Amino acid sequence: MRVMAQVGMVLNLDKCIGCATCSVTCKQTWTNRDGVEYVWFNNVETKPGIGYPKRWEDQSAWRGGWRVDANGRLRLASGGKLKRLSRIFANPDLPTLDDYYDPATYDFDTLLTAPAGDRMPVARPISAITGQPMRLTWGPNWDDDLGGSGRYAADDPDMAAVRDQVRMSFEQTFMFHLPRLCEHCLNPACVASCPSGAMYKRASDGIVLVDQNKCRGWRMCVSACPYKKVYINRLSGKAEKCTFCFPRIEQGVPTVCAETCVGRLRYIGLLLYDADAVGEAAASPGDLVEAQRSVFLDPNDPAVVAQARRDGIGEDWIAAAQASPVWALAMRHKVALPLHPEYRTLPMIWYIPPLSPVLDATSAMGGDSADADDVFHAVANLRIPLEYLAALFADGDADLVAGVLMKLSAMRSHMRCLTTGRVASDDWATRVGSTAEELESLYRLLAVAKMSERYVIPPAHREDAAELAGWTTGCPLDQVAVGRP
Ligand code: SF4
Ligand code: SF4
């Protein structure tokens, strides 16, 4: 066992209102520069929808992530070293600017300089790249509001799991928001595919970064990342990606997207994991969510704590792992799931799947909202099909998603019993294999947790400064030679 620490995030999708504040504040902080106009390190998609870039989940087209070969060995889906080298000057598996979008701005000068007249001047859209007038026909969340409609949902790769169950009319469809950022994977395909050794995963906290001095712009990382979360700066020709706001994390401060999240739905914390178990989990032939969970170590286990100390993890980091909301939601309560575990990168941004109004569904079915049987029965018939959520978060395992939604329903019903003065029935807890105390602790974390409970981030250690800087000094993005082709 080799204990390492990884910073991770959980997002509670029930609370996301799709305001995109996270995207805008991230863009203002990191990609408000020439060359990366089209880049959103954090974007918020509407599901069902095709996303940004278009149909990023269609790995039959992009060949991202990993696959297991006939001998059970893990291989990059983009091919072995030789195949990738043969495509080094002409990689066909890359999204084009059209797949992302032609970034628009507006001709604001017209508003400022138009002479007085009878007609109101209009600021027309112009391309932020060419400065030429353009028609707005696509954008990073074009699906918003039309999500679930036949226009976009039908092309969503995840809809293959549920097509027969979903009617494509506004009255009968469903939608929810999916904020996305780099997953800072435990088994990152971007790092494995980079011919220059420019992509790297920091040993101290697992954040995946790009060394701008080493990047030669081969773009293999863009193809290999199944989440399409590496972007090319069109001026420098080099790769850029979400940095998990590492200068803030090193100070113990949450990422910009998390701190500014209007819905307070993001949680940041540490997980301790066994580095020797990562390869086997990624190549697992069976339940991929359980395989991913099996890598993480109980930070309260004395044997794990002793080994963590031997492996050089400081006492404050061990204490932070014990108080980690990510550990609590993903491992203790098991309500957070990884996005597309079948890509086998072991993603470290976890999602609590959305629970559509379960009591409405119970009443609609003529059930009693105080009866656990009726409520759990309704979970299987919610407006958002279990199979759709399973295609996103559980490699198709609808029972796993149903278990999470039942636990969330049980938590709500248990708390309703408490707050309405009725005696809390332990039935809700026992029916989902939990206890009243556990459900109340889950409720506290999801409903009323303070900032100090949602973000448990130990500051970096001064003695790790050289490793934290990687092969660069300061912020890697500072070194982008903006304006140099
Ligand atoms: S999500 Fe991030 S860490 Fe994972 S493969 Fe893509 S760029 Fe790399
Ligand atoms: S700021 Fe929060 S609520 Fe708004 S879109 Fe982003 S994740 Fe959702």
Coordinates of C-alpha atoms and ligand atoms in Angstrom, one line a residue:
M1 CA 0.0 0.0 0.0
R2 CA 1.3 3.4 -1.0
V3 CA -0.8 6.2 0.4
M4 CA -1.2 9.4 -1.6
A5 CA -3.6 12.4 -1.3
Q6 CA -5.9 13.6 -4.0
V7 CA -8.0 16.8 -4.0
G8 CA -11.5 16.2 -5.4
M9 CA -14.9 17.9 -5.7
V10 CA -18.5 16.8 -5.4
L11 CA -21.4 18.7 -7.1
N12 CA -24.9 18.2 -5.9
L13 CA -26.9 18.4 -9.2
D14 CA -30.2 18.9 -7.4
K15 CA -29.2 22.4 -6.5
C16 CA -27.7 23.6 -9.8
I17 CA -29.8 26.3 -11.3
G18 CA -27.7 26.6 -14.5
C19 CA -26.8 30.3 -13.8
A20 CA -23.3 29.7 -15.2
T21 CA -21.8 32.1 -12.6
C22 CA -19.1 29.4 -12.1
S23 CA -18.3 29.5 -15.8
V24 CA -18.1 33.3 -16.0
T25 CA -16.0 33.7 -12.9
C26 CA -13.6 31.0 -14.1
K27 CA -13.3 32.6 -17.5
Q28 CA -12.6 36.0 -16.0
T29 CA -9.9 34.5 -13.9
W30 CA -8.2 32.1 -16.3
T31 CA -9.2 32.5 -19.9
N32 CA -10.0 36.1 -20.4
R33 CA -7.1 36.4 -22.8
D34 CA -6.4 36.4 -26.6
G35 CA -5.9 32.9 -27.9
V36 CA -8.4 31.2 -25.6
E37 CA -11.5 33.1 -26.5
Y38 CA -13.4 29.9 -27.2
V39 CA -12.2 28.2 -24.0
W40 CA -14.3 27.5 -20.9
F41 CA -12.4 25.5 -18.4
N42 CA -15.7 25.3 -16.5
N43 CA -18.9 25.1 -18.5
V44 CA -22.4 24.3 -17.6
E45 CA -24.3 22.0 -19.9
T46 CA -28.0 21.2 -20.1
K47 CA -28.8 17.6 -20.2
P48 CA -30.2 16.0 -22.3
G49 CA -28.1 17.9 -24.9
I50 CA -25.0 17.5 -27.0
G51 CA -22.7 19.6 -24.9
Y52 CA -19.5 21.5 -25.5
P53 CA -17.7 20.6 -27.7
K54 CA -20.6 19.0 -29.6
R55 CA -21.2 15.3 -28.7
W56 CA -18.0 15.2 -26.6
E57 CA -19.3 11.9 -25.1
D58 CA -19.2 10.1 -28.4
Q59 CA -16.0 8.2 -27.9
S60 CA -16.6 6.2 -31.1
A61 CA -15.8 9.4 -32.9
W62 CA -13.2 11.0 -30.6
R63 CA -11.5 7.8 -29.2
G64 CA -10.8 9.3 -25.8
G65 CA -10.1 7.6 -22.5
W66 CA -9.0 4.0 -22.0
R67 CA -10.1 0.6 -23.1
V68 CA -9.2 -2.9 -21.9
D69 CA -7.7 -5.1 -24.6
A70 CA -8.3 -8.9 -25.0
N71 CA -5.6 -9.7 -22.5
G72 CA -7.2 -7.5 -19.9
R73 CA -4.6 -4.8 -20.2
L74 CA -5.4 -1.1 -20.1
R75 CA -4.7 0.7 -23.5
L76 CA -5.4 4.3 -24.6
A77 CA -8.4 4.2 -26.8
S78 CA -6.5 6.6 -29.2
G79 CA -4.1 3.7 -29.9
G80 CA -0.6 2.6 -28.9
K81 CA 2.6 4.7 -29.0
L82 CA 3.3 3.8 -32.7
K83 CA -0.2 4.6 -33.9
R84 CA -0.2 7.9 -32.1
L85 CA 3.3 8.8 -33.4
S86 CA 2.1 8.0 -36.9
R87 CA -0.6 10.7 -36.5
I88 CA 1.6 13.3 -34.8
F89 CA 1.3 15.7 -37.7
A90 CA -2.2 14.9 -38.7
N91 CA -4.4 13.8 -35.8
P92 CA -7.9 13.2 -37.1
D93 CA -9.6 12.8 -33.7
L94 CA -9.7 16.5 -32.8
P95 CA -12.7 18.8 -32.4
T96 CA -12.7 21.8 -34.7
L97 CA -13.6 25.4 -33.7
D98 CA -17.1 24.7 -35.0
D99 CA -17.5 21.9 -32.5
Y100 CA -16.7 24.3 -29.7
Y101 CA -18.1 27.6 -31.1
D102 CA -17.0 30.7 -32.9
P103 CA -16.7 33.0 -29.9
A104 CA -18.8 36.1 -30.3
T105 CA -18.6 39.6 -29.0
Y106 CA -20.7 42.6 -30.0
D107 CA -20.0 45.7 -32.0
F108 CA -20.3 48.0 -29.0
D109 CA -18.5 50.9 -30.8
T110 CA -21.7 51.4 -32.8
L111 CA -23.6 52.1 -29.6
L112 CA -21.0 54.6 -28.4
T113 CA -20.3 56.4 -31.7
A114 CA -23.7 56.3 -33.5
P115 CA -24.9 59.9 -34.3
A116 CA -28.3 61.0 -32.9
G117 CA -31.1 59.7 -35.1
D118 CA -34.6 58.3 -35.3
R119 CA -33.5 54.7 -34.9
M120 CA -32.0 53.0 -31.9
P121 CA -28.4 51.8 -32.9
V122 CA -27.9 48.0 -32.6
A123 CA -24.7 46.2 -31.5
R124 CA -24.4 43.3 -33.9
P125 CA -22.5 40.2 -33.1
I126 CA -19.0 39.9 -34.4
S127 CA -16.5 37.1 -34.2
A128 CA -14.0 37.7 -31.3
I129 CA -11.4 36.0 -33.5
T130 CA -11.9 37.7 -36.9
G131 CA -13.8 40.8 -35.9
Q132 CA -16.2 40.1 -38.8
P133 CA -20.0 40.1 -38.4
M134 CA -21.4 36.7 -37.7
R135 CA -24.6 34.9 -37.1
L136 CA -25.1 33.3 -33.7
T137 CA -25.9 29.7 -34.4
W138 CA -24.1 27.7 -31.7
G139 CA -22.4 28.3 -28.3
P140 CA -21.1 26.5 -25.2
N141 CA -24.5 26.1 -23.7
W142 CA -26.7 26.4 -26.8
D143 CA -28.8 23.5 -25.3
D144 CA -29.9 25.6 -22.4
D145 CA -33.7 25.9 -22.2
L146 CA -34.1 23.8 -25.3
G147 CA -32.5 20.9 -23.3
G148 CA -34.7 17.8 -23.7
S149 CA -36.3 19.0 -26.9
G150 CA -36.1 16.9 -30.0
R151 CA -33.8 19.5 -31.5
Y152 CA -30.9 18.7 -29.3
A153 CA -31.7 15.8 -27.0
A154 CA -32.1 13.4 -29.8
D155 CA -28.4 13.7 -30.6
D156 CA -27.3 13.3 -27.0
P157 CA -25.2 10.1 -26.9
D158 CA -26.6 9.2 -23.5
M159 CA -30.1 9.1 -24.9
A160 CA -29.3 5.8 -26.5
A161 CA -30.0 4.1 -23.2
V162 CA -33.6 5.6 -22.9
R163 CA -34.8 6.6 -26.3
D164 CA -38.0 4.6 -26.2
Q165 CA -39.0 6.0 -22.8
V166 CA -38.6 9.7 -23.5
R167 CA -41.1 11.7 -25.4
M168 CA -39.6 14.7 -27.2
S169 CA -42.2 17.3 -26.4
F170 CA -41.7 20.1 -23.9
E171 CA -44.6 19.0 -21.6
Q172 CA -43.3 15.5 -21.2
T173 CA -39.6 15.9 -21.3
F174 CA -37.0 16.5 -18.5
M175 CA -33.8 18.5 -18.1
F176 CA -31.1 19.3 -15.6
H177 CA -27.8 21.1 -15.6
L178 CA -24.4 19.5 -15.6
P179 CA -21.4 21.8 -14.7
R180 CA -18.2 20.3 -16.0
L181 CA -14.5 20.9 -15.5
C182 CA -11.3 18.9 -15.8
E183 CA -11.8 15.7 -13.7
H184 CA -8.2 15.7 -12.4
C185 CA -8.3 12.0 -13.0
L186 CA -6.4 9.4 -11.0
N187 CA -5.5 7.7 -14.2
P188 CA -5.4 10.6 -16.7
A189 CA -5.4 9.7 -20.3
C190 CA -4.1 13.2 -21.2
V191 CA -0.9 12.6 -19.2
A192 CA -0.4 9.1 -20.7
S193 CA -0.8 10.4 -24.2
C194 CA 1.5 13.4 -24.1
P195 CA 4.7 12.7 -26.2
S196 CA 6.5 15.6 -24.7
G197 CA 5.9 14.8 -21.0
A198 CA 4.3 18.3 -20.7
M199 CA 1.1 17.1 -19.0
Y200 CA 1.7 16.0 -15.4
K201 CA -0.1 15.1 -12.2
R202 CA 1.2 16.6 -9.1
A203 CA 2.2 14.0 -6.5
S204 CA 1.2 16.1 -3.5
D205 CA -2.5 16.8 -4.4
G206 CA -3.2 15.1 -7.7
I207 CA -3.9 18.3 -9.7
V208 CA -3.2 17.8 -13.4
L209 CA -1.3 20.6 -15.1
V210 CA 0.5 21.5 -18.3
D211 CA 4.1 22.6 -18.4
Q212 CA 4.0 25.4 -20.9
N213 CA 7.8 25.1 -21.4
K214 CA 7.6 21.5 -22.5
C215 CA 4.4 21.5 -24.5
R216 CA 5.1 21.2 -28.2
G217 CA 1.4 21.5 -29.3
W218 CA 1.1 17.8 -30.5
R219 CA -2.6 17.9 -29.3
M220 CA -2.6 14.2 -28.4
C221 CA -3.9 15.2 -25.0
V222 CA -7.0 16.8 -26.6
S223 CA -7.9 13.6 -28.3
A224 CA -7.1 11.3 -25.4
C225 CA -9.1 13.3 -22.8
P226 CA -12.6 11.7 -23.0
Y227 CA -14.1 14.8 -21.3
K228 CA -12.6 17.1 -23.9
K229 CA -11.2 19.3 -21.1
V230 CA -7.8 20.2 -22.7
Y231 CA -7.8 23.1 -25.1
I232 CA -5.3 24.6 -27.5
N233 CA -4.4 28.3 -27.2
R234 CA -4.8 29.3 -30.9
L235 CA -2.0 31.9 -30.6
S236 CA 0.7 29.9 -28.7
G237 CA -0.4 26.5 -30.1
K238 CA 0.0 25.0 -26.7
A239 CA -2.4 23.0 -24.4
E240 CA -4.2 24.7 -21.6
K241 CA -6.6 23.3 -19.0
C242 CA -8.4 23.8 -15.7
T243 CA -5.7 24.2 -13.0
F244 CA -8.1 23.5 -10.1
C245 CA -7.2 27.0 -9.2
F246 CA -4.0 25.6 -7.6
P247 CA -2.7 29.0 -6.4
R248 CA -5.9 29.3 -4.3
I249 CA -5.9 25.6 -3.2
E250 CA -2.3 25.9 -2.0
Q251 CA -3.5 28.7 0.3
G252 CA -6.4 26.6 1.6
V253 CA -8.9 28.6 -0.4
P254 CA -11.6 27.0 -2.7
T255 CA -11.6 27.2 -6.5
V256 CA -13.2 30.2 -8.1
C257 CA -16.1 28.1 -9.5
A258 CA -16.8 26.6 -6.0
E259 CA -16.5 29.9 -4.1
T260 CA -18.8 31.8 -6.4
C261 CA -21.4 29.0 -6.9
V262 CA -24.8 30.5 -6.3
G263 CA -26.4 27.2 -5.4
R264 CA -23.7 26.3 -2.9
L265 CA -23.6 22.9 -4.4
R266 CA -19.9 22.3 -4.6
Y267 CA -17.8 20.5 -2.0
I268 CA -14.0 20.3 -2.0
G269 CA -11.9 17.9 0.1
L270 CA -9.1 15.4 0.2
L271 CA -9.2 11.7 -0.4
L272 CA -6.4 9.3 0.6
Y273 CA -5.9 6.5 -1.9
D274 CA -3.6 3.5 -2.5
A275 CA -1.5 4.5 -5.5
D276 CA -0.6 0.8 -6.1
A277 CA -4.3 0.0 -6.6
V278 CA -5.0 2.5 -9.4
G279 CA -4.0 0.4 -12.4
E280 CA -6.0 -2.6 -11.3
A281 CA -9.1 -0.5 -10.6
A282 CA -8.9 1.3 -14.0
A283 CA -8.7 -2.1 -15.8
S284 CA -11.5 -3.7 -13.7
P285 CA -13.7 -6.1 -15.7
G286 CA -16.6 -5.6 -13.4
D287 CA -18.4 -2.8 -11.5
L288 CA -16.4 0.3 -12.4
V289 CA -17.9 2.6 -9.7
E290 CA -17.1 0.0 -7.0
A291 CA -13.6 -0.5 -8.5
Q292 CA -13.0 3.2 -8.4
R293 CA -14.2 3.4 -4.8
S294 CA -12.0 0.5 -3.8
V295 CA -8.9 2.6 -4.4
F296 CA -9.7 5.1 -1.6
L297 CA -8.6 4.4 1.9
D298 CA -10.5 5.1 5.2
P299 CA -8.7 8.1 6.7
N300 CA -10.0 7.0 10.1
D301 CA -8.4 3.6 9.9
P302 CA -5.3 3.6 12.2
A303 CA -3.4 1.3 9.7
V304 CA -4.0 3.8 6.9
V305 CA -3.0 6.8 9.1
A306 CA 0.2 5.0 10.1
Q307 CA 1.1 4.2 6.5
A308 CA 0.1 7.8 5.4
R309 CA 2.6 9.1 8.0
R310 CA 5.3 6.8 6.7
D311 CA 4.5 8.0 3.1
G312 CA 5.2 11.6 4.2
I313 CA 1.6 12.9 4.5
G314 CA 1.4 15.6 7.1
E315 CA -0.8 15.5 10.2
D316 CA -2.9 18.5 9.0
W317 CA -3.5 16.7 5.6
I318 CA -4.6 13.5 7.4
A319 CA -6.9 15.5 9.6
A320 CA -8.3 17.2 6.5
A321 CA -8.9 13.9 4.8
Q322 CA -10.8 12.7 7.9
A323 CA -13.0 15.8 7.7
S324 CA -13.3 15.7 4.0
P325 CA -16.9 16.3 2.6
V326 CA -15.8 14.5 -0.6
W327 CA -14.9 11.4 1.4
A328 CA -18.2 11.7 3.3
L329 CA -20.4 12.1 0.1
A330 CA -18.6 9.7 -2.2
M331 CA -17.4 7.0 0.2
R332 CA -19.3 7.2 3.6
H333 CA -22.8 8.0 2.3
K334 CA -22.1 6.8 -1.2
V335 CA -24.4 9.3 -2.8
A336 CA -21.8 10.9 -5.2
L337 CA -20.9 9.1 -8.4
P338 CA -18.2 9.6 -11.0
L339 CA -19.0 11.0 -14.4
H340 CA -18.7 8.3 -17.1
P341 CA -16.6 5.8 -15.1
E342 CA -16.5 3.6 -18.3
Y343 CA -13.8 6.0 -19.7
R344 CA -11.6 4.4 -17.0
T345 CA -9.7 7.6 -16.1
L346 CA -11.0 7.4 -12.5
P347 CA -12.4 11.0 -12.5
M348 CA -12.2 13.0 -9.3
I349 CA -15.2 15.3 -9.8
W350 CA -18.1 13.5 -8.4
Y351 CA -21.8 14.1 -8.9
I352 CA -24.9 13.6 -6.7
P353 CA -27.6 12.7 -9.3
P354 CA -30.7 14.9 -9.4
L355 CA -33.8 13.7 -7.7
S356 CA -36.8 14.9 -9.5
P357 CA -39.8 15.8 -7.3
V358 CA -40.4 12.4 -5.7
L359 CA -43.4 13.3 -3.7
D360 CA -45.2 14.6 -6.8
A361 CA -44.4 11.3 -8.5
T362 CA -45.7 9.4 -5.4
S363 CA -49.0 11.4 -5.5
A364 CA -49.3 11.0 -9.2
M365 CA -49.1 7.3 -8.8
G366 CA -51.8 7.4 -6.1
G367 CA -49.3 6.6 -3.3
D368 CA -48.8 7.8 0.2
S369 CA -45.8 10.1 0.7
A370 CA -45.4 8.8 4.3
D371 CA -45.1 5.3 3.1
A372 CA -41.6 4.2 2.2
D373 CA -42.8 1.5 -0.2
D374 CA -44.8 4.1 -2.2
V375 CA -41.9 6.6 -2.3
F376 CA -39.3 4.0 -3.3
H377 CA -41.6 2.7 -5.9
A378 CA -42.0 6.2 -7.3
V379 CA -38.2 6.6 -7.5
A380 CA -38.2 4.0 -10.3
N381 CA -40.7 6.0 -12.2
L382 CA -39.3 9.6 -11.9
R383 CA -39.4 12.0 -14.7
I384 CA -35.6 11.7 -15.3
P385 CA -35.2 8.1 -16.3
L386 CA -32.9 6.1 -14.1
E387 CA -31.3 4.6 -17.2
Y388 CA -30.3 8.1 -18.4
L389 CA -28.6 8.9 -15.1
A390 CA -27.0 5.5 -15.2
A391 CA -25.6 6.2 -18.6
L392 CA -24.0 9.3 -17.2
F393 CA -22.9 8.2 -13.7
A394 CA -22.9 4.5 -13.3
D395 CA -21.7 2.7 -16.5
G396 CA -25.4 1.8 -17.1
D397 CA -26.1 0.4 -13.7
A398 CA -29.6 1.8 -13.0
D399 CA -29.9 -0.1 -9.7
L400 CA -26.9 1.8 -8.4
V401 CA -28.5 5.2 -9.3
A402 CA -31.8 4.0 -7.8
G403 CA -30.0 3.2 -4.5
V404 CA -28.6 6.8 -4.4
L405 CA -32.0 8.4 -5.1
M406 CA -33.7 6.2 -2.6
K407 CA -31.2 7.3 0.1
L408 CA -31.8 10.9 -0.8
S409 CA -35.6 10.4 -0.7
A410 CA -35.2 8.6 2.7
M411 CA -33.2 11.5 4.0
R412 CA -35.8 14.0 2.9
S413 CA -38.7 11.9 4.4
H414 CA -36.8 11.3 7.6
M415 CA -36.1 15.0 8.0
R416 CA -39.7 15.9 7.2
C417 CA -40.8 13.6 10.0
L418 CA -38.5 15.4 12.4
T419 CA -39.3 18.9 11.4
T420 CA -43.1 18.4 11.3
G421 CA -43.0 17.1 14.9
R422 CA -43.9 13.5 13.9
V423 CA -41.8 10.8 15.5
A424 CA -39.0 9.9 13.1
S425 CA -39.5 6.4 11.9
D426 CA -36.2 4.5 11.7
D427 CA -37.9 2.7 8.9
W428 CA -36.7 5.2 6.4
A429 CA -33.1 4.7 7.4
T430 CA -33.1 0.9 7.8
R431 CA -34.8 0.6 4.4
V432 CA -31.8 2.2 2.7
G433 CA -29.2 0.4 4.9
S434 CA -28.4 3.5 7.0
T435 CA -29.2 4.9 10.4
A436 CA -31.1 7.9 11.5
E437 CA -27.8 9.5 12.7
E438 CA -26.3 8.9 9.2
L439 CA -29.2 10.4 7.4
E440 CA -29.2 13.5 9.7
S441 CA -25.4 13.9 9.0
L442 CA -26.1 13.6 5.3
Y443 CA -28.8 16.2 5.6
R444 CA -26.5 18.6 7.4
L445 CA -23.9 18.3 4.7
L446 CA -26.3 18.7 1.8
A447 CA -28.6 21.3 3.3
V448 CA -27.1 23.6 5.9
A449 CA -23.3 23.0 5.9
K450 CA -21.2 26.1 6.4
M451 CA -18.4 27.0 4.1
S452 CA -15.9 25.5 6.5
E453 CA -17.6 22.2 6.2
R454 CA -18.1 22.3 2.4
Y455 CA -14.5 23.2 1.7
V456 CA -11.9 21.4 3.8
I457 CA -8.6 22.3 2.1
P458 CA -5.3 22.1 4.0
P459 CA -2.8 24.7 2.8
A460 CA 0.2 23.4 0.9
H461 CA 3.4 22.7 2.8
R462 CA 6.4 25.0 2.3
E463 CA 8.7 22.0 2.0
D464 CA 6.8 20.8 -1.0
A465 CA 7.4 24.0 -2.9
A466 CA 9.7 22.5 -5.6
E467 CA 7.3 19.7 -6.3
L468 CA 4.3 22.0 -6.4
A469 CA 6.0 24.2 -8.9
G470 CA 6.5 21.2 -11.1
W471 CA 8.8 22.0 -14.0
T472 CA 7.8 25.6 -14.0
T473 CA 7.9 28.6 -11.7
G474 CA 4.7 30.3 -10.8
C475 CA 1.5 29.9 -12.8
P476 CA 2.1 27.8 -15.9
L477 CA -0.4 29.9 -17.8
D478 CA 1.7 33.0 -17.1
Q479 CA 4.2 31.7 -19.5
V480 CA 1.9 31.6 -22.5
A481 CA 3.4 33.8 -25.1
V482 CA 0.2 35.6 -26.1
G483 CA 0.4 36.9 -29.6
R484 CA 3.2 34.6 -30.7
P485 CA 2.0 32.3 -33.4
Ligands
SF4_1 S1 -10.5 15.2 -17.4 FE1 -8.6 16.4 -17.0 S2 -7.2 14.9 -16.0 FE2 -8.8 13.7 -16.9 S3 -8.0 13.1 -18.9 FE3 -9.2 15.0 -19.3 S4 -7.7 16.7 -19.0 FE4 -6.7 14.8 -18.2
SF4_2 S1 -22.6 28.7 -10.2 FE1 -23.4 26.8 -9.1 S2 -25.6 27.0 -9.5 FE2 -24.7 28.4 -11.0 S3 -24.4 27.0 -12.8 FE3 -22.5 27.0 -11.7 S4 -22.7 25.1 -10.4 FE4 -24.8 25.6 -11.1

